[in-house]
Amino acid sequence: MIPGPRNLITDIPGLSVGNAQDGVLKSGVTVLTAETPFTASVHVMGGAPGSRETDLLAPDKTVAAVDALVLSGGSAYGLDACSGVTDGLRAQGRGYRIGPAVIPLVPGAIIFDLLNGGDKDWQDNPYRALGRAALEAAGPDFALGTAGAGTGALSAMLKGGLGSASLVLEEGITVGALVAANPVGSVTTPGDRHFWAAPYEIGAEFGGLGPDPQAGLGRALESRKAALLQGAGETRANTTIAIVATDAALSKAECHRLATAAHDGIARATLPAHTPGDGDLVFALSTAAHTPELPEQSLFRIGHAASLCLARAIARAVYLASPAPGDLLPCWADGAANRGS
């Protein structure tokens, strides 16, 4: 397995990703779409999820394909980003057709970033416009770190962000991950230098520092984020939401299995993970461009690759976060010089 040419989820042919963000708001939206509708499913392992239209992704539901997936900041307000994407897709004539009616199908999920130092005193919900802007910006290349749905994300100790990574399997199948990392837990080991995902790093995609020899096996649970938010009485202001994708032909049930396997990537990159205060959710999709010769064996490898991509994408999200006025937490890059990196 090697990364694709961009090391992004858009290494899968036909996929496009767009970001839109507001620096004053300290929040934003990320949209994934494709040239044609795609099969998708979802699996939730966090205790405090926020989502829209996810029931239709269950394997026993009749909807065969969707037109886009949305990751958004804004908590419940951010779910309206899906409406903006729906508006944009309808204007393009894209969606499920029933007679003359066109119905774009756009599931989405949100992170809580309402207490991150941004100006949230709006009169009209800004997320519908951000959703449409993100759709209109969609393409093969997109920014990581403090961008899109990761603009206002915070991990336990450092700013979170938007991350992505890819792998190409020996049989030519491509797998990728896209994530907005805003977890209860820490993405870095004590001292904020090394990443928990270091054993899965390829090259120096998030610093090349290797594993922490004094990590302490995750027994310390220090959290700057928790200290900041305890005053607000809020323990659910978190979540890691992600999309994993492949060009292998998968059924909706197989996409559900892929989403389940990919959650291992969250646990490999974040300590702790899947807590009652997280809303950890993973979408999985198939563009069905590649038919595996041995489907069951390929699904095994695709699930493993997706978990590796997601772990790497979470680390990249934090590694690439950039400072902005009013930040409540430092960026990994803020202390890079003092860490000798």
mmCIF file of C-alpha atoms in Angstrom:
data_model
loop_
_atom_site.group_PDB
_atom_site.id
_atom_site.type_symbol
_atom_site.label_atom_id
_atom_site.label_comp_id
_atom_site.label_asym_id
_atom_site.label_seq_id
_atom_site.Cartn_x
_atom_site.Cartn_y
_atom_site.Cartn_z
ATOM 1 C CA MET A 1 0.000 0.000 0.000
ATOM 2 C CA ILE A 2 1.302 3.440 -0.981
ATOM 3 C CA PRO A 3 -0.364 6.878 -0.847
ATOM 4 C CA GLY A 4 -1.983 8.208 -4.003
ATOM 5 C CA PRO A 5 -0.456 11.160 -5.860
ATOM 6 C CA ARG A 6 -2.221 13.794 -3.735
ATOM 7 C CA ASN A 7 -2.474 11.793 -0.498
ATOM 8 C CA LEU A 8 -6.087 12.974 -0.433
ATOM 9 C CA ILE A 9 -9.452 11.244 -0.657
ATOM 10 C CA THR A 10 -9.728 12.751 -4.151
ATOM 11 C CA ASP A 11 -7.083 10.298 -5.350
ATOM 12 C CA ILE A 12 -10.201 8.194 -5.949
ATOM 13 C CA PRO A 13 -11.230 9.142 -9.509
ATOM 14 C CA GLY A 14 -14.480 11.037 -9.775
ATOM 15 C CA LEU A 15 -14.530 12.436 -6.226
ATOM 16 C CA SER A 16 -14.407 16.174 -5.504
ATOM 17 C CA VAL A 17 -14.132 18.022 -2.196
ATOM 18 C CA GLY A 18 -14.876 21.657 -1.482
ATOM 19 C CA ASN A 19 -14.342 23.856 1.578
ATOM 20 C CA ALA A 20 -15.943 27.072 2.740
ATOM 21 C CA GLN A 21 -15.161 28.819 6.001
ATOM 22 C CA ASP A 22 -15.561 32.065 7.908
ATOM 23 C CA GLY A 23 -12.558 33.167 9.954
ATOM 24 C CA VAL A 24 -14.580 35.477 12.202
ATOM 25 C CA LEU A 25 -17.137 32.751 12.838
ATOM 26 C CA LYS A 26 -14.288 30.238 13.313
ATOM 27 C CA SER A 27 -16.281 27.559 11.554
ATOM 28 C CA GLY A 28 -16.913 26.112 8.144
ATOM 29 C CA VAL A 29 -18.199 23.346 5.909
ATOM 30 C CA THR A 30 -16.649 20.606 3.791
ATOM 31 C CA VAL A 31 -18.573 18.861 1.017
ATOM 32 C CA LEU A 32 -17.694 15.660 -0.822
ATOM 33 C CA THR A 33 -19.466 14.949 -4.086
ATOM 34 C CA ALA A 34 -18.865 12.878 -7.209
ATOM 35 C CA GLU A 35 -19.459 12.874 -10.928
ATOM 36 C CA THR A 36 -22.359 10.434 -10.435
ATOM 37 C CA PRO A 37 -24.393 9.301 -7.386
ATOM 38 C CA PHE A 38 -22.583 6.831 -5.144
ATOM 39 C CA THR A 39 -23.406 4.020 -2.740
ATOM 40 C CA ALA A 40 -22.887 4.977 0.900
ATOM 41 C CA SER A 41 -23.538 3.899 4.465
ATOM 42 C CA VAL A 42 -22.645 5.118 7.950
ATOM 43 C CA HIS A 43 -21.658 3.851 11.395
ATOM 44 C CA VAL A 44 -21.810 5.828 14.656
ATOM 45 C CA MET A 45 -19.714 4.951 17.715
ATOM 46 C CA GLY A 46 -19.791 8.203 19.684
ATOM 47 C CA GLY A 47 -22.288 8.959 22.412
ATOM 48 C CA ALA A 48 -23.342 12.421 21.184
ATOM 49 C CA PRO A 49 -23.772 12.419 17.390
ATOM 50 C CA GLY A 50 -25.427 15.056 15.245
ATOM 51 C CA SER A 51 -26.512 14.072 11.743
ATOM 52 C CA ARG A 52 -29.032 14.446 8.933
ATOM 53 C CA GLU A 53 -30.479 11.876 6.519
ATOM 54 C CA THR A 54 -28.371 9.042 7.935
ATOM 55 C CA ASP A 55 -31.294 6.625 8.352
ATOM 56 C CA LEU A 56 -31.548 6.253 4.572
ATOM 57 C CA LEU A 57 -27.971 4.901 4.541
ATOM 58 C CA ALA A 58 -28.887 1.783 6.532
ATOM 59 C CA PRO A 59 -28.377 -1.401 4.494
ATOM 60 C CA ASP A 60 -32.074 -2.291 4.673
ATOM 61 C CA LYS A 61 -33.294 1.064 3.325
ATOM 62 C CA THR A 62 -34.271 1.382 -0.342
ATOM 63 C CA VAL A 63 -32.248 4.462 -1.333
ATOM 64 C CA ALA A 64 -29.520 3.115 -3.577
ATOM 65 C CA ALA A 65 -27.212 6.131 -3.903
ATOM 66 C CA VAL A 66 -26.664 9.694 -2.692
ATOM 67 C CA ASP A 67 -25.318 12.830 -4.363
ATOM 68 C CA ALA A 68 -23.057 14.366 -1.694
ATOM 69 C CA LEU A 69 -21.916 14.072 1.912
ATOM 70 C CA VAL A 70 -21.443 17.055 4.229
ATOM 71 C CA LEU A 71 -19.139 17.599 7.204
ATOM 72 C CA SER A 72 -19.912 20.833 9.041
ATOM 73 C CA GLY A 73 -19.139 22.880 12.097
ATOM 74 C CA GLY A 74 -21.904 24.655 13.948
ATOM 75 C CA SER A 75 -23.509 21.872 15.960
ATOM 76 C CA ALA A 76 -27.252 21.666 15.150
ATOM 77 C CA TYR A 77 -27.040 24.894 13.159
ATOM 78 C CA GLY A 78 -24.483 23.270 10.876
ATOM 79 C CA LEU A 79 -26.970 20.673 9.709
ATOM 80 C CA ASP A 80 -28.463 23.445 7.564
ATOM 81 C CA ALA A 81 -25.305 23.252 5.415
ATOM 82 C CA CYS A 82 -26.939 20.199 3.836
ATOM 83 C CA SER A 83 -29.791 22.460 2.688
ATOM 84 C CA GLY A 84 -27.331 24.739 0.918
ATOM 85 C CA VAL A 85 -25.743 21.766 -0.817
ATOM 86 C CA THR A 86 -29.191 20.512 -1.774
ATOM 87 C CA ASP A 87 -29.992 23.920 -3.289
ATOM 88 C CA GLY A 88 -26.773 23.887 -5.290
ATOM 89 C CA LEU A 89 -27.248 20.355 -6.583
ATOM 90 C CA ARG A 90 -30.834 21.116 -7.591
ATOM 91 C CA ALA A 91 -29.626 24.169 -9.527
ATOM 92 C CA GLN A 92 -27.258 21.820 -11.383
ATOM 93 C CA GLY A 93 -30.135 19.452 -12.159
ATOM 94 C CA ARG A 94 -28.642 16.728 -9.987
ATOM 95 C CA GLY A 95 -30.624 14.430 -7.742
ATOM 96 C CA TYR A 96 -32.989 11.513 -7.535
ATOM 97 C CA ARG A 97 -35.774 11.850 -10.110
ATOM 98 C CA ILE A 98 -39.424 11.011 -9.557
ATOM 99 C CA GLY A 99 -41.297 12.177 -12.627
ATOM 100 C CA PRO A 100 -40.521 15.885 -13.046
ATOM 101 C CA ALA A 101 -39.256 16.228 -9.453
ATOM 102 C CA VAL A 102 -35.512 16.334 -8.706
ATOM 103 C CA ILE A 103 -34.491 15.475 -5.141
ATOM 104 C CA PRO A 104 -30.778 15.725 -4.233
ATOM 105 C CA LEU A 105 -29.884 13.306 -1.435
ATOM 106 C CA VAL A 106 -27.366 14.856 0.949
ATOM 107 C CA PRO A 107 -26.608 13.201 4.311
ATOM 108 C CA GLY A 108 -24.402 15.124 6.700
ATOM 109 C CA ALA A 109 -22.841 15.276 10.160
ATOM 110 C CA ILE A 110 -21.671 18.068 12.449
ATOM 111 C CA ILE A 111 -19.054 18.896 15.050
ATOM 112 C CA PHE A 112 -19.582 21.196 18.038
ATOM 113 C CA ASP A 113 -17.461 24.341 17.630
ATOM 114 C CA LEU A 114 -19.751 26.954 19.209
ATOM 115 C CA LEU A 115 -17.395 27.709 22.138
ATOM 116 C CA ASN A 116 -14.107 28.091 20.268
ATOM 117 C CA GLY A 117 -13.634 31.864 20.441
ATOM 118 C CA GLY A 118 -15.396 32.741 17.197
ATOM 119 C CA ASP A 119 -18.196 35.271 16.836
ATOM 120 C CA LYS A 120 -21.422 33.238 16.906
ATOM 121 C CA ASP A 121 -23.774 36.219 17.319
ATOM 122 C CA TRP A 122 -25.403 35.870 13.898
ATOM 123 C CA GLN A 123 -28.942 36.919 12.984
ATOM 124 C CA ASP A 124 -29.362 34.425 10.131
ATOM 125 C CA ASN A 125 -27.926 30.921 10.149
ATOM 126 C CA PRO A 126 -24.739 31.149 8.021
ATOM 127 C CA TYR A 127 -24.355 27.439 7.339
ATOM 128 C CA ARG A 128 -26.760 27.156 4.398
ATOM 129 C CA ALA A 129 -24.661 29.670 2.445
ATOM 130 C CA LEU A 130 -21.415 28.013 3.554
ATOM 131 C CA GLY A 131 -22.722 24.640 2.380
ATOM 132 C CA ARG A 132 -23.526 25.933 -1.079
ATOM 133 C CA ALA A 133 -20.190 27.753 -1.307
ATOM 134 C CA ALA A 134 -18.339 24.567 -0.366
ATOM 135 C CA LEU A 135 -20.188 22.629 -3.074
ATOM 136 C CA GLU A 136 -19.334 25.267 -5.667
ATOM 137 C CA ALA A 137 -15.658 25.081 -4.623
ATOM 138 C CA ALA A 138 -15.471 21.300 -4.978
ATOM 139 C CA GLY A 139 -12.575 19.899 -6.965
ATOM 140 C CA PRO A 140 -9.672 17.453 -6.756
ATOM 141 C CA ASP A 141 -7.470 19.734 -4.630
ATOM 142 C CA PHE A 142 -8.483 21.281 -1.322
ATOM 143 C CA ALA A 143 -6.888 22.722 1.807
ATOM 144 C CA LEU A 144 -6.241 20.793 5.011
ATOM 145 C CA GLY A 145 -5.750 21.952 8.592
ATOM 146 C CA THR A 146 -7.675 25.104 9.501
ATOM 147 C CA ALA A 147 -10.100 24.838 6.608
ATOM 148 C CA GLY A 148 -13.678 23.814 5.880
ATOM 149 C CA ALA A 149 -15.352 21.823 8.625
ATOM 150 C CA GLY A 150 -12.063 21.770 10.535
ATOM 151 C CA THR A 151 -11.762 25.561 10.799
ATOM 152 C CA GLY A 152 -12.899 25.750 14.418
ATOM 153 C CA ALA A 153 -12.035 22.247 15.564
ATOM 154 C CA LEU A 154 -10.215 21.630 18.842
ATOM 155 C CA SER A 155 -8.619 18.469 20.194
ATOM 156 C CA ALA A 156 -7.877 17.994 23.897
ATOM 157 C CA MET A 157 -4.536 19.818 23.804
ATOM 158 C CA LEU A 158 -4.181 21.503 20.402
ATOM 159 C CA LYS A 159 -6.249 22.937 17.595
ATOM 160 C CA GLY A 160 -7.920 20.261 15.507
ATOM 161 C CA GLY A 161 -8.641 20.574 11.827
ATOM 162 C CA LEU A 162 -9.475 18.962 8.520
ATOM 163 C CA GLY A 163 -7.373 16.005 7.400
ATOM 164 C CA SER A 164 -7.168 13.571 4.523
ATOM 165 C CA ALA A 165 -5.012 10.663 3.357
ATOM 166 C CA SER A 166 -5.076 7.877 0.779
ATOM 167 C CA LEU A 167 -3.641 4.460 -0.039
ATOM 168 C CA VAL A 168 -3.466 2.480 -3.268
ATOM 169 C CA LEU A 169 -3.670 -1.299 -2.764
ATOM 170 C CA GLU A 170 -1.616 -3.812 -4.733
ATOM 171 C CA GLU A 171 -4.639 -4.793 -6.836
ATOM 172 C CA GLY A 172 -5.080 -1.162 -7.925
ATOM 173 C CA ILE A 173 -7.962 -0.289 -5.593
ATOM 174 C CA THR A 174 -7.735 3.200 -4.043
ATOM 175 C CA VAL A 175 -8.925 4.001 -0.516
ATOM 176 C CA GLY A 176 -9.112 7.428 1.087
ATOM 177 C CA ALA A 177 -10.254 9.258 4.208
ATOM 178 C CA LEU A 178 -11.504 12.771 4.974
ATOM 179 C CA VAL A 179 -11.994 13.914 8.562
ATOM 180 C CA ALA A 180 -12.956 16.873 10.723
ATOM 181 C CA ALA A 181 -11.085 16.164 13.962
ATOM 182 C CA ASN A 182 -12.625 17.800 17.043
ATOM 183 C CA PRO A 183 -12.315 15.045 19.665
ATOM 184 C CA VAL A 184 -12.587 14.842 23.440
ATOM 185 C CA GLY A 185 -9.218 13.099 23.377
ATOM 186 C CA SER A 186 -5.718 14.126 22.447
ATOM 187 C CA VAL A 187 -4.161 13.452 19.046
ATOM 188 C CA THR A 188 -0.661 13.961 20.470
ATOM 189 C CA THR A 189 1.161 12.188 23.292
ATOM 190 C CA PRO A 190 2.045 14.058 26.520
ATOM 191 C CA GLY A 191 4.282 16.986 25.596
ATOM 192 C CA ASP A 192 2.395 17.616 22.342
ATOM 193 C CA ARG A 193 5.319 16.619 20.111
ATOM 194 C CA HIS A 194 4.565 13.088 18.943
ATOM 195 C CA PHE A 195 1.337 11.772 17.435
ATOM 196 C CA TRP A 196 -0.490 8.692 18.654
ATOM 197 C CA ALA A 197 -0.810 7.726 14.978
ATOM 198 C CA ALA A 198 2.967 7.803 14.473
ATOM 199 C CA PRO A 199 3.311 4.022 13.869
ATOM 200 C CA TYR A 200 1.102 4.420 10.781
ATOM 201 C CA GLU A 201 2.784 7.515 9.316
ATOM 202 C CA ILE A 202 4.110 7.292 5.761
ATOM 203 C CA GLY A 203 7.145 9.440 5.062
ATOM 204 C CA ALA A 204 6.928 12.693 6.995
ATOM 205 C CA GLU A 205 3.271 13.467 6.312
ATOM 206 C CA PHE A 206 2.835 14.723 9.875
ATOM 207 C CA GLY A 207 6.384 15.556 10.885
ATOM 208 C CA GLY A 208 8.189 12.212 10.676
ATOM 209 C CA LEU A 209 9.032 12.243 14.395
ATOM 210 C CA GLY A 210 8.169 8.617 15.016
ATOM 211 C CA PRO A 211 6.499 7.124 18.101
ATOM 212 C CA ASP A 212 6.953 8.621 21.551
ATOM 213 C CA PRO A 213 9.156 6.331 23.674
ATOM 214 C CA GLN A 214 7.646 7.841 26.847
ATOM 215 C CA ALA A 215 3.990 7.965 25.825
ATOM 216 C CA GLY A 216 2.786 6.310 29.031
ATOM 217 C CA LEU A 217 0.257 4.111 27.192
ATOM 218 C CA GLY A 218 -2.422 6.786 27.373
ATOM 219 C CA ARG A 219 -2.783 6.773 31.145
ATOM 220 C CA ALA A 220 -2.587 10.577 31.399
ATOM 221 C CA LEU A 221 -5.782 12.328 30.269
ATOM 222 C CA GLU A 222 -4.800 15.992 30.500
ATOM 223 C CA SER A 223 -7.033 18.285 28.457
ATOM 224 C CA ARG A 224 -6.691 22.029 27.897
ATOM 225 C CA LYS A 225 -9.979 21.889 26.008
ATOM 226 C CA ALA A 226 -11.857 20.379 28.960
ATOM 227 C CA ALA A 227 -10.442 23.023 31.288
ATOM 228 C CA LEU A 228 -11.695 25.761 28.970
ATOM 229 C CA LEU A 229 -15.186 24.312 28.526
ATOM 230 C CA GLN A 230 -15.883 23.148 32.074
ATOM 231 C CA GLY A 231 -16.850 26.689 32.971
ATOM 232 C CA ALA A 232 -19.657 26.411 30.439
ATOM 233 C CA GLY A 233 -20.844 23.151 31.993
ATOM 234 C CA GLU A 234 -20.477 21.369 28.676
ATOM 235 C CA THR A 235 -19.022 17.870 28.308
ATOM 236 C CA ARG A 236 -20.347 17.076 24.829
ATOM 237 C CA ALA A 237 -18.587 19.833 22.844
ATOM 238 C CA ASN A 238 -16.654 17.378 20.721
ATOM 239 C CA THR A 239 -16.738 14.913 17.821
ATOM 240 C CA THR A 240 -14.689 13.360 15.056
ATOM 241 C CA ILE A 241 -16.671 12.999 11.838
ATOM 242 C CA ALA A 242 -15.196 11.350 8.778
ATOM 243 C CA ILE A 243 -15.744 9.942 5.308
ATOM 244 C CA VAL A 244 -13.865 6.934 3.983
ATOM 245 C CA ALA A 245 -14.131 6.008 0.340
ATOM 246 C CA THR A 246 -13.012 3.468 -2.225
ATOM 247 C CA ASP A 247 -13.349 2.926 -5.956
ATOM 248 C CA ALA A 248 -13.979 -0.793 -5.356
ATOM 249 C CA ALA A 249 -17.541 -1.907 -6.095
ATOM 250 C CA LEU A 250 -19.263 -2.382 -2.728
ATOM 251 C CA SER A 251 -22.887 -2.903 -1.739
ATOM 252 C CA LYS A 252 -24.527 -0.708 0.873
ATOM 253 C CA ALA A 253 -24.048 -3.489 3.443
ATOM 254 C CA GLU A 254 -20.357 -3.704 2.557
ATOM 255 C CA CYS A 255 -20.067 0.089 2.876
ATOM 256 C CA HIS A 256 -21.529 -0.251 6.370
ATOM 257 C CA ARG A 257 -18.883 -2.846 7.216
ATOM 258 C CA LEU A 258 -16.225 -0.486 5.789
ATOM 259 C CA ALA A 259 -17.451 2.382 7.984
ATOM 260 C CA THR A 260 -17.326 0.107 11.034
ATOM 261 C CA ALA A 261 -13.768 -1.015 10.320
ATOM 262 C CA ALA A 262 -12.618 2.560 9.681
ATOM 263 C CA HIS A 263 -13.513 3.567 13.246
ATOM 264 C CA ASP A 264 -10.346 1.742 14.308
ATOM 265 C CA GLY A 265 -8.482 4.665 12.762
ATOM 266 C CA ILE A 266 -10.071 7.079 15.233
ATOM 267 C CA ALA A 267 -8.970 4.877 18.140
ATOM 268 C CA ARG A 268 -5.425 4.602 16.756
ATOM 269 C CA ALA A 269 -5.056 8.374 16.434
ATOM 270 C CA THR A 270 -7.026 9.740 19.406
ATOM 271 C CA LEU A 271 -6.903 8.885 23.111
ATOM 272 C CA PRO A 272 -9.514 8.388 24.414
ATOM 273 C CA ALA A 273 -11.917 7.749 21.517
ATOM 274 C CA HIS A 274 -15.625 6.957 21.139
ATOM 275 C CA THR A 275 -16.468 8.538 24.499
ATOM 276 C CA PRO A 276 -19.951 9.523 25.719
ATOM 277 C CA GLY A 277 -19.029 13.141 24.925
ATOM 278 C CA ASP A 278 -17.961 12.450 21.343
ATOM 279 C CA GLY A 279 -20.273 12.051 18.367
ATOM 280 C CA ASP A 280 -17.833 9.890 16.399
ATOM 281 C CA LEU A 281 -19.376 9.049 13.033
ATOM 282 C CA VAL A 282 -17.903 7.606 9.830
ATOM 283 C CA PHE A 283 -19.542 7.607 6.413
ATOM 284 C CA ALA A 284 -18.263 5.066 3.871
ATOM 285 C CA LEU A 285 -18.823 5.255 0.137
ATOM 286 C CA SER A 286 -18.084 3.352 -3.046
ATOM 287 C CA THR A 287 -17.795 4.822 -6.531
ATOM 288 C CA ALA A 288 -17.905 1.234 -7.904
ATOM 289 C CA ALA A 289 -15.356 1.933 -10.633
ATOM 290 C CA HIS A 290 -13.236 -1.128 -9.824
ATOM 291 C CA THR A 291 -14.629 -4.684 -9.504
ATOM 292 C CA PRO A 292 -12.421 -6.794 -7.210
ATOM 293 C CA GLU A 293 -11.553 -10.300 -8.404
ATOM 294 C CA LEU A 294 -11.921 -11.644 -4.848
ATOM 295 C CA PRO A 295 -14.554 -9.411 -3.183
ATOM 296 C CA GLU A 296 -14.365 -10.844 0.345
ATOM 297 C CA GLN A 297 -10.576 -10.715 0.500
ATOM 298 C CA SER A 298 -10.574 -7.214 -0.996
ATOM 299 C CA LEU A 299 -13.116 -5.948 1.564
ATOM 300 C CA PHE A 300 -10.803 -7.199 4.318
ATOM 301 C CA ARG A 301 -7.900 -5.161 2.895
ATOM 302 C CA ILE A 302 -10.058 -2.138 2.065
ATOM 303 C CA GLY A 303 -11.328 -1.939 5.646
ATOM 304 C CA HIS A 304 -7.811 -2.153 7.023
ATOM 305 C CA ALA A 305 -6.573 0.488 4.581
ATOM 306 C CA ALA A 306 -9.469 2.784 5.494
ATOM 307 C CA SER A 307 -8.572 2.587 9.193
ATOM 308 C CA LEU A 308 -4.942 3.421 8.399
ATOM 309 C CA CYS A 309 -5.976 6.340 6.190
ATOM 310 C CA LEU A 310 -8.293 7.712 8.864
ATOM 311 C CA ALA A 311 -5.623 7.535 11.578
ATOM 312 C CA ARG A 312 -3.160 9.349 9.312
ATOM 313 C CA ALA A 313 -5.779 11.911 8.277
ATOM 314 C CA ILE A 314 -6.528 12.790 11.925
ATOM 315 C CA ALA A 315 -2.840 13.375 12.638
ATOM 316 C CA ARG A 316 -2.505 15.462 9.458
ATOM 317 C CA ALA A 317 -5.503 17.575 10.534
ATOM 318 C CA VAL A 318 -3.757 18.611 13.752
ATOM 319 C CA TYR A 319 -0.283 18.826 12.196
ATOM 320 C CA LEU A 320 -1.490 21.232 9.481
ATOM 321 C CA ALA A 321 -3.693 23.462 11.656
ATOM 322 C CA SER A 322 -2.686 27.121 11.462
ATOM 323 C CA PRO A 323 -2.993 29.901 14.059
ATOM 324 C CA ALA A 324 -5.699 32.556 13.831
ATOM 325 C CA PRO A 325 -6.719 35.553 15.958
ATOM 326 C CA GLY A 326 -8.740 34.632 19.010
ATOM 327 C CA ASP A 327 -7.623 31.003 19.178
ATOM 328 C CA LEU A 328 -8.268 29.277 22.495
ATOM 329 C CA LEU A 329 -5.682 26.537 21.967
ATOM 330 C CA PRO A 330 -2.231 26.491 20.341
ATOM 331 C CA CYS A 331 -1.448 24.794 17.040
ATOM 332 C CA TRP A 332 1.027 21.935 16.776
ATOM 333 C CA ALA A 333 3.151 24.230 14.586
ATOM 334 C CA ASP A 334 3.267 26.918 17.310
ATOM 335 C CA GLY A 335 5.669 24.815 19.366
ATOM 336 C CA ALA A 336 7.557 23.094 16.567
ATOM 337 C CA ALA A 337 10.748 25.118 16.999
ATOM 338 C CA ASN A 338 10.854 24.465 20.757
ATOM 339 C CA ARG A 339 10.427 20.744 20.103
ATOM 340 C CA GLY A 340 13.422 20.636 17.757
ATOM 341 C CA SER A 341 11.256 19.726 14.758
#
